[in-house]
CSV table of C-alpha atoms and ligand atoms in Angstrom, one decimal:
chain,number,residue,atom,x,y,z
A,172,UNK,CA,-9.1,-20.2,-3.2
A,173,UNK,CA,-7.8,-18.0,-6.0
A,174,UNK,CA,-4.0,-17.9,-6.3
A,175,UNK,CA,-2.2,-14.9,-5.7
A,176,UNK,CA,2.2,-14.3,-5.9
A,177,UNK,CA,4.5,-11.2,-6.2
A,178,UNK,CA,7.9,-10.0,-4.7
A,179,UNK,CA,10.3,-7.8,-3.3
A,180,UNK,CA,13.5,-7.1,-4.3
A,181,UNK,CA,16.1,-7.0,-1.0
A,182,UNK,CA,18.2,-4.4,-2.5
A,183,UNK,CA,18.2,-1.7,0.4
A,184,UNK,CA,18.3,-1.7,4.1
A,185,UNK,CA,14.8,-0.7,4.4
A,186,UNK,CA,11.4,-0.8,2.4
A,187,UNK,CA,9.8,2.4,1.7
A,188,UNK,CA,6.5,3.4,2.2
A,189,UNK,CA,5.7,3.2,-2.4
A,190,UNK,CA,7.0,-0.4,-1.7
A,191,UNK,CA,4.6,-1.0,1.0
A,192,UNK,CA,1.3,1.4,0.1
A,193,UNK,CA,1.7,0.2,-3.9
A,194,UNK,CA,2.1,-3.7,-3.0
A,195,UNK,CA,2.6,-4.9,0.2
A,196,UNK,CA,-0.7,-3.6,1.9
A,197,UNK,CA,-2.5,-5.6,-0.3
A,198,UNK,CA,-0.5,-9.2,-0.2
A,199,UNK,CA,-1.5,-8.3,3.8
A,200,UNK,CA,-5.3,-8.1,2.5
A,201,UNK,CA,-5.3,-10.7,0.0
A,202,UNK,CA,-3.9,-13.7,2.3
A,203,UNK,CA,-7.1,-13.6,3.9
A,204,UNK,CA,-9.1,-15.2,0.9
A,205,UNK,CA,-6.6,-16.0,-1.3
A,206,UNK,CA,-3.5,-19.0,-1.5
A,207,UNK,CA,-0.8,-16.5,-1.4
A,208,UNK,CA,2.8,-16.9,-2.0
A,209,UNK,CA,5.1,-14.6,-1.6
A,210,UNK,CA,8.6,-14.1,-1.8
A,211,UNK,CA,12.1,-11.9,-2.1
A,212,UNK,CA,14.0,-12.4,-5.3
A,213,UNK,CA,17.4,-12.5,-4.2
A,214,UNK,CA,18.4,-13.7,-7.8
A,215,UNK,CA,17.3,-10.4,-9.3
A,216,UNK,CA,19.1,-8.7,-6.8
A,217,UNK,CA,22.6,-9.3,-8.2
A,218,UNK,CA,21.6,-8.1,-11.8
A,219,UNK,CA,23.2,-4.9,-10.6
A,220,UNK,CA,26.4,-5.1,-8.8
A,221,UNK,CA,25.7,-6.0,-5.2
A,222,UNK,CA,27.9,-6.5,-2.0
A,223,UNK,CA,27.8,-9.9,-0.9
A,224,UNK,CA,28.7,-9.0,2.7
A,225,UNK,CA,25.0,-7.6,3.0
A,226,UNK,CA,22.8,-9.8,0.8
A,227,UNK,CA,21.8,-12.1,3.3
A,228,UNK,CA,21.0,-9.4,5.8
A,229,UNK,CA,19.0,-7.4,3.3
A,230,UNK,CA,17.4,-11.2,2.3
A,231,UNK,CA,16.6,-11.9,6.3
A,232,UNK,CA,15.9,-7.9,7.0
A,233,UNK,CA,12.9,-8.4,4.2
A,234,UNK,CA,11.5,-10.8,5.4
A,235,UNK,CA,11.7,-9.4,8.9
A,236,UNK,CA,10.0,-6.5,7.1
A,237,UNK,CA,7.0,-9.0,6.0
A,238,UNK,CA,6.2,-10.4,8.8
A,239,UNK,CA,6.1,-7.1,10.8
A,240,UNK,CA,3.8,-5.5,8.1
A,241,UNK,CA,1.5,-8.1,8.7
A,242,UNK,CA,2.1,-11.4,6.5
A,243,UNK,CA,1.4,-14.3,8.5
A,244,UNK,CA,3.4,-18.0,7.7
A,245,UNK,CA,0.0,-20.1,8.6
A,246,UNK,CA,-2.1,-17.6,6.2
A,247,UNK,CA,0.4,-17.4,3.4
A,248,UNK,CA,3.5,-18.8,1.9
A,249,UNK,CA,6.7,-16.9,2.3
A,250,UNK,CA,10.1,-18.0,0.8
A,251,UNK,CA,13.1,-16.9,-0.8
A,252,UNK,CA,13.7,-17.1,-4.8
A,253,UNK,CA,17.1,-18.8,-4.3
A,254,UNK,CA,15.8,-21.4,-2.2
A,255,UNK,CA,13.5,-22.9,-4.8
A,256,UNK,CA,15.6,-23.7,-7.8
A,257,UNK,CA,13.1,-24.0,-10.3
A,258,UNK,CA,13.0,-20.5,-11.0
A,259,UNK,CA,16.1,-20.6,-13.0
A,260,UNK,CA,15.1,-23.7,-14.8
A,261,UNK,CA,11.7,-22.3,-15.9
A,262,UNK,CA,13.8,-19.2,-16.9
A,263,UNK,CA,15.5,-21.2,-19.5
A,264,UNK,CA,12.6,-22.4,-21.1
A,265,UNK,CA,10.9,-19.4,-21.5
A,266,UNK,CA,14.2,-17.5,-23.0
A,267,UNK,CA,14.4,-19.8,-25.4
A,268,UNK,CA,10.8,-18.3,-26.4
A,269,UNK,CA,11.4,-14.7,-25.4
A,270,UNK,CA,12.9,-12.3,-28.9
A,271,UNK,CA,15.4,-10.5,-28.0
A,272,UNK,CA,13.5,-7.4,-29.0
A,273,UNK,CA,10.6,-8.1,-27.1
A,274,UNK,CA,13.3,-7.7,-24.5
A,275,UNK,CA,15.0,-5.3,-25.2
A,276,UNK,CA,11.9,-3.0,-25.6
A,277,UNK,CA,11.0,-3.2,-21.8
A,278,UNK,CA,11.5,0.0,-20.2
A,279,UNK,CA,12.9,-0.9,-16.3
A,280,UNK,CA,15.8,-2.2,-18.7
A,281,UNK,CA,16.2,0.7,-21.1
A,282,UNK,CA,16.9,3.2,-17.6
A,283,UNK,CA,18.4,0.4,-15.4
A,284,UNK,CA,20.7,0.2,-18.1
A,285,UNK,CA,21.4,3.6,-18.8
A,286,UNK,CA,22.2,4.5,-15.2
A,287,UNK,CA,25.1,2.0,-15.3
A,288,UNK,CA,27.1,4.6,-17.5
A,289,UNK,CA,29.1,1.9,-20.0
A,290,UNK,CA,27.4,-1.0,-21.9
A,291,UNK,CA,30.5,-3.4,-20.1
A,292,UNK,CA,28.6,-2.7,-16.9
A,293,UNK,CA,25.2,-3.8,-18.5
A,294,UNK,CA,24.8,-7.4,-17.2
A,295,UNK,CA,22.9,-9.7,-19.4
A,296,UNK,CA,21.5,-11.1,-15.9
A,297,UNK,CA,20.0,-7.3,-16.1
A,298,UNK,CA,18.5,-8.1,-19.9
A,299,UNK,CA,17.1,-11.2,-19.1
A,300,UNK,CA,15.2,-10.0,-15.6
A,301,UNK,CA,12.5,-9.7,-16.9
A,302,UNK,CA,11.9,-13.5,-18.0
A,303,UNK,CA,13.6,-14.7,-14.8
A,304,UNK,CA,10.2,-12.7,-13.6
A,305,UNK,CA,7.7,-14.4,-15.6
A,306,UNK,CA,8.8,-17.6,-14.7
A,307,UNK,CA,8.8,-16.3,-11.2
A,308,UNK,CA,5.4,-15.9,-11.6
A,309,UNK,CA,4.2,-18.9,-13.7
A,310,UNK,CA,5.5,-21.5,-11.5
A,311,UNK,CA,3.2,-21.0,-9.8
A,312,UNK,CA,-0.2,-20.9,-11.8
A,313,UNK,CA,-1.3,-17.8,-9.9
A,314,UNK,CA,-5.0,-15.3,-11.2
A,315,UNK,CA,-3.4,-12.0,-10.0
A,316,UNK,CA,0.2,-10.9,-9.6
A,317,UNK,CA,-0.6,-7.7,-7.0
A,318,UNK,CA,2.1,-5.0,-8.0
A,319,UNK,CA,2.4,-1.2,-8.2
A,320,UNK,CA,2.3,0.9,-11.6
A,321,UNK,CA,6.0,0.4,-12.6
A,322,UNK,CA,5.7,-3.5,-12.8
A,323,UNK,CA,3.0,-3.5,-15.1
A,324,UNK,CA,5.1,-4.1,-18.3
A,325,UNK,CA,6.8,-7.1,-16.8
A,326,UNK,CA,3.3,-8.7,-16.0
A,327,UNK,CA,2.2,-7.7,-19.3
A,328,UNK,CA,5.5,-9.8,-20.7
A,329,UNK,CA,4.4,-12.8,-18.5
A,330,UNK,CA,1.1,-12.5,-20.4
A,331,UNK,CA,2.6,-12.9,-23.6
A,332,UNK,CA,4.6,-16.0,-22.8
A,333,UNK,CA,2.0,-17.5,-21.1
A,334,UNK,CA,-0.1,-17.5,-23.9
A,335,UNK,CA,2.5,-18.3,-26.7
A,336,UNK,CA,4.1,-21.0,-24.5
A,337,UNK,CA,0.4,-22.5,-24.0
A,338,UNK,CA,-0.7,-22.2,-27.7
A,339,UNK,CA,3.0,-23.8,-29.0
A,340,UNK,CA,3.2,-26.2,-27.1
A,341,UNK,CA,-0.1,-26.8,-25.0
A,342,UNK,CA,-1.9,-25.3,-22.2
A,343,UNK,CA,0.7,-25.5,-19.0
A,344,UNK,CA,0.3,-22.5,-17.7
A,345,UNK,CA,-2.3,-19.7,-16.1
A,346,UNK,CA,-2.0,-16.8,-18.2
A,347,UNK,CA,-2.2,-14.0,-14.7
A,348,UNK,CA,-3.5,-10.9,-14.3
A,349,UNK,CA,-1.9,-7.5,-12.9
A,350,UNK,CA,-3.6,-6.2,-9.5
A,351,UNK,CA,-2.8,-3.1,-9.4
A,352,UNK,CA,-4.9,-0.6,-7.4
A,353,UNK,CA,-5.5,3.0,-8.2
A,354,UNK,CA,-4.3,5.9,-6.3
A,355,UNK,CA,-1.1,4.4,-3.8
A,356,UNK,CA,-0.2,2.2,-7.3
A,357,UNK,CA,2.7,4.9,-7.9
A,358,UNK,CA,3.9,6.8,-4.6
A,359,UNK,CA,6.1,9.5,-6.1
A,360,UNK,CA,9.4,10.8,-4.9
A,361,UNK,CA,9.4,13.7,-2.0
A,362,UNK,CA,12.0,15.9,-3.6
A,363,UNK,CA,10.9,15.0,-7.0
A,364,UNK,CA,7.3,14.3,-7.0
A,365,UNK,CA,7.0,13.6,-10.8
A,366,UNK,CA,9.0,10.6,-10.3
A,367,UNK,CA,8.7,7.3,-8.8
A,368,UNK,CA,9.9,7.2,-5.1
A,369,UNK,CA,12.5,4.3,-5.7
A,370,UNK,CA,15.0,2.5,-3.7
A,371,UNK,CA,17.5,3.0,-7.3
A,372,UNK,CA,16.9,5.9,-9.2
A,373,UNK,CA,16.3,8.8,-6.3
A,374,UNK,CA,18.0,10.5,-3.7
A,375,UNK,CA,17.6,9.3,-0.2
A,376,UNK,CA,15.7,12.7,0.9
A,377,UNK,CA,13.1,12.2,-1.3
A,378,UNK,CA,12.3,8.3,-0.3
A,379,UNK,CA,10.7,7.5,3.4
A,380,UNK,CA,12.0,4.6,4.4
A,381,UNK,CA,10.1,2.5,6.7
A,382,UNK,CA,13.2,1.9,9.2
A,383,UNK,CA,14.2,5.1,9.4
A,384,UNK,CA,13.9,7.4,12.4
A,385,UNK,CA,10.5,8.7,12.4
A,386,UNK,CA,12.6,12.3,13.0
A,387,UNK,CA,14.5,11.6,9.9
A,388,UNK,CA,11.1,11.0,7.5
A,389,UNK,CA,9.5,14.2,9.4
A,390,UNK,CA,12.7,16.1,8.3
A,391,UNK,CA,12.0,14.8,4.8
A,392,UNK,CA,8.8,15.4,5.0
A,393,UNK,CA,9.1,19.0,6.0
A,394,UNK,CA,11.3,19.2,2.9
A,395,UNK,CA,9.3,18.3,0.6
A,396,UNK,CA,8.8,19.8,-2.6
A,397,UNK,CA,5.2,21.6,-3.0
A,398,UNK,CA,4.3,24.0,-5.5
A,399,UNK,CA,4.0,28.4,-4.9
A,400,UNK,CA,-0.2,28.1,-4.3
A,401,UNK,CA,-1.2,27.7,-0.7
A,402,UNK,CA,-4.3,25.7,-1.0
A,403,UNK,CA,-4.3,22.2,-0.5
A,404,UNK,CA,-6.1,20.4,-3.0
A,405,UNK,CA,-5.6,16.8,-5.1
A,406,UNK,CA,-4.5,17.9,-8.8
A,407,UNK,CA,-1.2,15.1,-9.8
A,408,UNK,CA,-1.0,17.2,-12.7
A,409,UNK,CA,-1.0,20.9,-11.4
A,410,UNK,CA,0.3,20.0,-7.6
A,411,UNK,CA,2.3,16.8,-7.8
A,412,UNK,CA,4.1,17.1,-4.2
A,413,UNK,CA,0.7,18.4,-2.6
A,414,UNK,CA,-1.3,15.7,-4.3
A,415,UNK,CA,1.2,12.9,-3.3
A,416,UNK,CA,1.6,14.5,0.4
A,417,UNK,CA,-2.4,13.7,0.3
A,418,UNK,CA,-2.3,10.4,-1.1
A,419,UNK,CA,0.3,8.8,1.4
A,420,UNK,CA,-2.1,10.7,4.5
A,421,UNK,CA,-5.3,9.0,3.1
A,422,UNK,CA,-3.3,5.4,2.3
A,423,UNK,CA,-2.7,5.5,5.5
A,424,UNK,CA,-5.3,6.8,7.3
A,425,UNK,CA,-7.6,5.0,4.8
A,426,UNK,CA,-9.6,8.2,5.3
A,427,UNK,CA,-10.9,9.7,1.6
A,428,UNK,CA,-8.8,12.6,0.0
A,429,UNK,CA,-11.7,15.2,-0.1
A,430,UNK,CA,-12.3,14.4,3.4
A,431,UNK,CA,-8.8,15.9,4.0
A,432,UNK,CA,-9.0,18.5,1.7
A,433,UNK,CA,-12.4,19.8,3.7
A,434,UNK,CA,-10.4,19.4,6.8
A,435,UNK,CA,-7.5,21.1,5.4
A,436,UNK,CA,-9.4,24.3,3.8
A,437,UNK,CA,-7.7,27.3,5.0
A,438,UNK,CA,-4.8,25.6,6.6
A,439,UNK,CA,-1.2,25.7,5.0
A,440,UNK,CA,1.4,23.1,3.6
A,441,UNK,CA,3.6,23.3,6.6
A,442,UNK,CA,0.2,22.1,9.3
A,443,UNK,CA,-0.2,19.4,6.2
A,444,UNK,CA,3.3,17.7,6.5
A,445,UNK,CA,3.4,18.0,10.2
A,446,UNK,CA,0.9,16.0,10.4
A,447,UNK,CA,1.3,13.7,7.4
A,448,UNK,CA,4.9,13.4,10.2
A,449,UNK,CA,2.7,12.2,12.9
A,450,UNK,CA,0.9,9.6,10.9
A,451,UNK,CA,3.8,8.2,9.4
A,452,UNK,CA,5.3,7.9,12.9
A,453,UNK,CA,2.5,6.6,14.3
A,454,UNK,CA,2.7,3.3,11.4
A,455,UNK,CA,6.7,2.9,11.5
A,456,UNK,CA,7.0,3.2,15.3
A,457,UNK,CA,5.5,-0.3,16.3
A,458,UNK,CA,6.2,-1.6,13.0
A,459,UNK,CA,10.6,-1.2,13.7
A,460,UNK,CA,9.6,-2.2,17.0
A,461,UNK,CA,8.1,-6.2,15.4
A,462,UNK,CA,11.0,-5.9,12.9
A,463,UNK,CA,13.3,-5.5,15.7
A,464,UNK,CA,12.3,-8.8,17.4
A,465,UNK,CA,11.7,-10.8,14.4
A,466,UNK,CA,15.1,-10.3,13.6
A,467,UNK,CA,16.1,-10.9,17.3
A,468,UNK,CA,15.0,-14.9,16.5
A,469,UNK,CA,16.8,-15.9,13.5
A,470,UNK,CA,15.7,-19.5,14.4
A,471,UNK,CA,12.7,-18.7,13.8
A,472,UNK,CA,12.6,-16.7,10.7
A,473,UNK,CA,14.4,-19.8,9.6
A,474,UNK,CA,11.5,-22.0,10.1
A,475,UNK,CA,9.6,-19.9,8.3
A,476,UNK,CA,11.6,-19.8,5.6
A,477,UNK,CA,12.6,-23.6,5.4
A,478,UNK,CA,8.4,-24.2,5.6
A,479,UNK,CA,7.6,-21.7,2.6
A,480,UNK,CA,10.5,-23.0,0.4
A,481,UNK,CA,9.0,-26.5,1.1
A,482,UNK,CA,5.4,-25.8,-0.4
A,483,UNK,CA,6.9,-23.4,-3.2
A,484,UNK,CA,9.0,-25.8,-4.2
A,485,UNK,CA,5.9,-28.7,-4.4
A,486,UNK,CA,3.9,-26.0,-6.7
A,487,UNK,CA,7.0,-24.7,-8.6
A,488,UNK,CA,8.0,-28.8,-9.2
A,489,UNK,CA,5.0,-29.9,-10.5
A,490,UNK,CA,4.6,-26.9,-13.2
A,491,UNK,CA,8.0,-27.6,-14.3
A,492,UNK,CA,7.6,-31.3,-14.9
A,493,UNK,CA,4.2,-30.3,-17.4
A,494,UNK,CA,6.0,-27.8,-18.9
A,495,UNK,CA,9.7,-30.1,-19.3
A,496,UNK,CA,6.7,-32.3,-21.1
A,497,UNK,CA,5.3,-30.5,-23.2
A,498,UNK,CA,8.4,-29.0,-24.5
A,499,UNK,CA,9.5,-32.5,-25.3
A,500,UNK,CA,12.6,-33.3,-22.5
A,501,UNK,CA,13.2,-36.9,-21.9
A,502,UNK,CA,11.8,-37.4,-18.9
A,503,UNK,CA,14.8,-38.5,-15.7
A,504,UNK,CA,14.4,-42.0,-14.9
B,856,TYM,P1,10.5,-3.9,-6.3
B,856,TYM,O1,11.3,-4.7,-5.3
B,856,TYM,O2,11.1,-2.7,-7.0
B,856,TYM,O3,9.2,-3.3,-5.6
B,856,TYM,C1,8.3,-4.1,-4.8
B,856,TYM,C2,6.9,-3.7,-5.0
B,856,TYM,O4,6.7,-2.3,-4.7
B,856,TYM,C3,6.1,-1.6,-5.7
B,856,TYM,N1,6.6,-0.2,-5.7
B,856,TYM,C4,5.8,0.9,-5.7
B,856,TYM,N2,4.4,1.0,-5.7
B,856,TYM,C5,4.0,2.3,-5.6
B,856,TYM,N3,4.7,3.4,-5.7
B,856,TYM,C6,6.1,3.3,-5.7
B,856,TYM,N4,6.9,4.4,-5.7
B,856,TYM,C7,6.7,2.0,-5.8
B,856,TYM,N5,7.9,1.5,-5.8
B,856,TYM,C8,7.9,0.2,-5.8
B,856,TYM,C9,6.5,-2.4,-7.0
B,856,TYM,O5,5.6,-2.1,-8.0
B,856,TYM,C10,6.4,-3.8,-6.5
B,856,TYM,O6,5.1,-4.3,-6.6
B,856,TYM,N6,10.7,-6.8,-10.3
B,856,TYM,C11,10.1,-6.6,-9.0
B,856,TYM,C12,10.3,-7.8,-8.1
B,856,TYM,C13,9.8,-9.1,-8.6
B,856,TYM,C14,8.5,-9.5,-8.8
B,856,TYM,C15,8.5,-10.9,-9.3
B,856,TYM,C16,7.2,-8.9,-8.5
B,856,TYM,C17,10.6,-10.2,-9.0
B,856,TYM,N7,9.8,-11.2,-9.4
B,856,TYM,C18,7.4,-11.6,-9.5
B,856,TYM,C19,6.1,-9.7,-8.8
B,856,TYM,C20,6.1,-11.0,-9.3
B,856,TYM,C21,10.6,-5.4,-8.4
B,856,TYM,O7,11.8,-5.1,-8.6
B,856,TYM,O8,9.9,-4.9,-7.4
């Protein structure tokens, strides 16, 4: 079976519905036929300043997350990046053939960086994320890294030192593709629907969080920005917030767009977001509900966890020990 990996970062109390529509829908679809691993990086979470009181939380309130969206420990492998120490090792190597322009041109770094306000705050845990990344994902040998839109650089980086570390030193590693679907591959913000919804960069009334109170996401939804037409039609670049409203509706419906703009003819925004309210309710309702008792059994999320780091840490092992190697480390004794 076809390897797949990717990740979550555990740096909010909740997911929100870009996280799950751009990625996480289809790690739920890809177990099926594919080995999947899975994971959060808790490593890239303290690359901005983090509270320590919540990380674990946030680390066990993800994965709670997981398994209520539907990943399933017997179909897929589920750990957390902390747990499997290569990570960090296979970081090193690949710094070491990373140039610090090639760095410094990728772009989550250029406005992470500029939103910390001084260069002192700039962590060079924060420069190097991106390699910590690609090793992330090499350690694993996977085809397809499934992602939405705004990781495509980063794969794009793995790429690249895949291929330089294979033709260098010789071939140790599967140079992967991005999976990224089109249309839910970039959910936009609510308030400002020319930007990414995000967990970092927006504010919290334009993001629908998947734990919040179904009453709260109405209220957002309610507020969301539009445009001064009435009709309800699919145009990202005329009608971004009308053309977003409809792409969350048929994500998560999976019923087409044009079938909801024919059903929406004549109607205005205010029956559209009502509605769009319902549907949303209707997923998150029975979802907080699973989150609720996975979280309720910490004993068991720990087996889970204990199990994945296990199997990660047998794939992850052996692609370190070909590429320690090939790069020409004395092997221990
Ligand atoms: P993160 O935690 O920001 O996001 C997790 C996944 O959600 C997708 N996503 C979106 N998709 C559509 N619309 C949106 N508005 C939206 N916002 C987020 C992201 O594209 C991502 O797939 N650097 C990664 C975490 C990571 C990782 C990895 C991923 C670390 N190591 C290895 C893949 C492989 C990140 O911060 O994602």
């Amino acid at each position: 079976r076809p390897r797949v990996l990717s990740g979550i970062q555990p740096t909010a109390e909740s997911f929100h519905l870009g996280n799950y529509l751009g990625a996480i829908r289809q790690w739920v679809a890809l177990q099926d036929d594919h080995d999947a691993f899975y994971f959060v990086p808790d490593l890239h979470a303290i690359t901005v300043e983090h509270d320590p009181k919540t990380l674990a939380a946030r680390t066990r309130n993800s994965v709670a997350q997981l398994l209520a969206l539907g990943l399933d420990p017997d179909r897929c492998t589920i750990f957390v990046q902390s747990h499997v120490s290569e990570h960090t090792q296979l970081e090193w190597v690949l710094g070491c053939i990373t140039g610090f322009g090639e760095a410094s041109r990728m772009t989550q770094f250029k406005d992470k960086s500029a939103r910390q306000g001084s260069d002192e705050r700039v962590t060079v845990g924060l420069f190097t994320y991106p390699i910590l990344q690609a090793s992330d994902i090499l350690l694993y040998q996977p085809e397809r890294v499934p992602v939405g839109e705004d990781q495509r650089q980063h794969v794009e980086l793995t790429r690249d030192l895949a291929q330089r570390f294979n033709s260098r030193f010789g071939k140790a590693l599967t140079v992967p593709q991005p999976y990224i679907l089109s249309g839910a591959a970039k959910i936009q913000d609510l308030q400002d629907p020319t930007a990414k919804m995000s967990k970092s960069a927006s504010s919290p009334s334009g993001i629908v969080e998947l734990l919040d109170d179904p009453k709260v996401s109405a209220k957002k939804i309610r507020s969301a920005v539009t445009d001064t037409e009435r009709e309800i039609r699919f145009d990202p670049e005329a009608k971004p917030g009308v053309s977003n409203l409809l792409t969350i509706y048929s994500a998560l419906t999976d019923r087409k767009i044009s079938e909801l703009e024919a059903e929406y003819a004549g109607k205005g925004y205010g029956d559209l977001k009502k509605d769009l309210a319902d549907v949303v309710a209707d997923f998150v309702d029975p979802l907080q509900e699973r989150v609720r008792t996975y979280l309720d059994d910490p004993a068991e999320l720990d087996r889970v966890l204990a199990r994945g780091a296990a199997r990660a840490r047998e794939v992850a092992g052996a692609t370190l020990a070909a590429v320690h190697e090939k790069i020409g480390f004395l092997p221990p004794t």
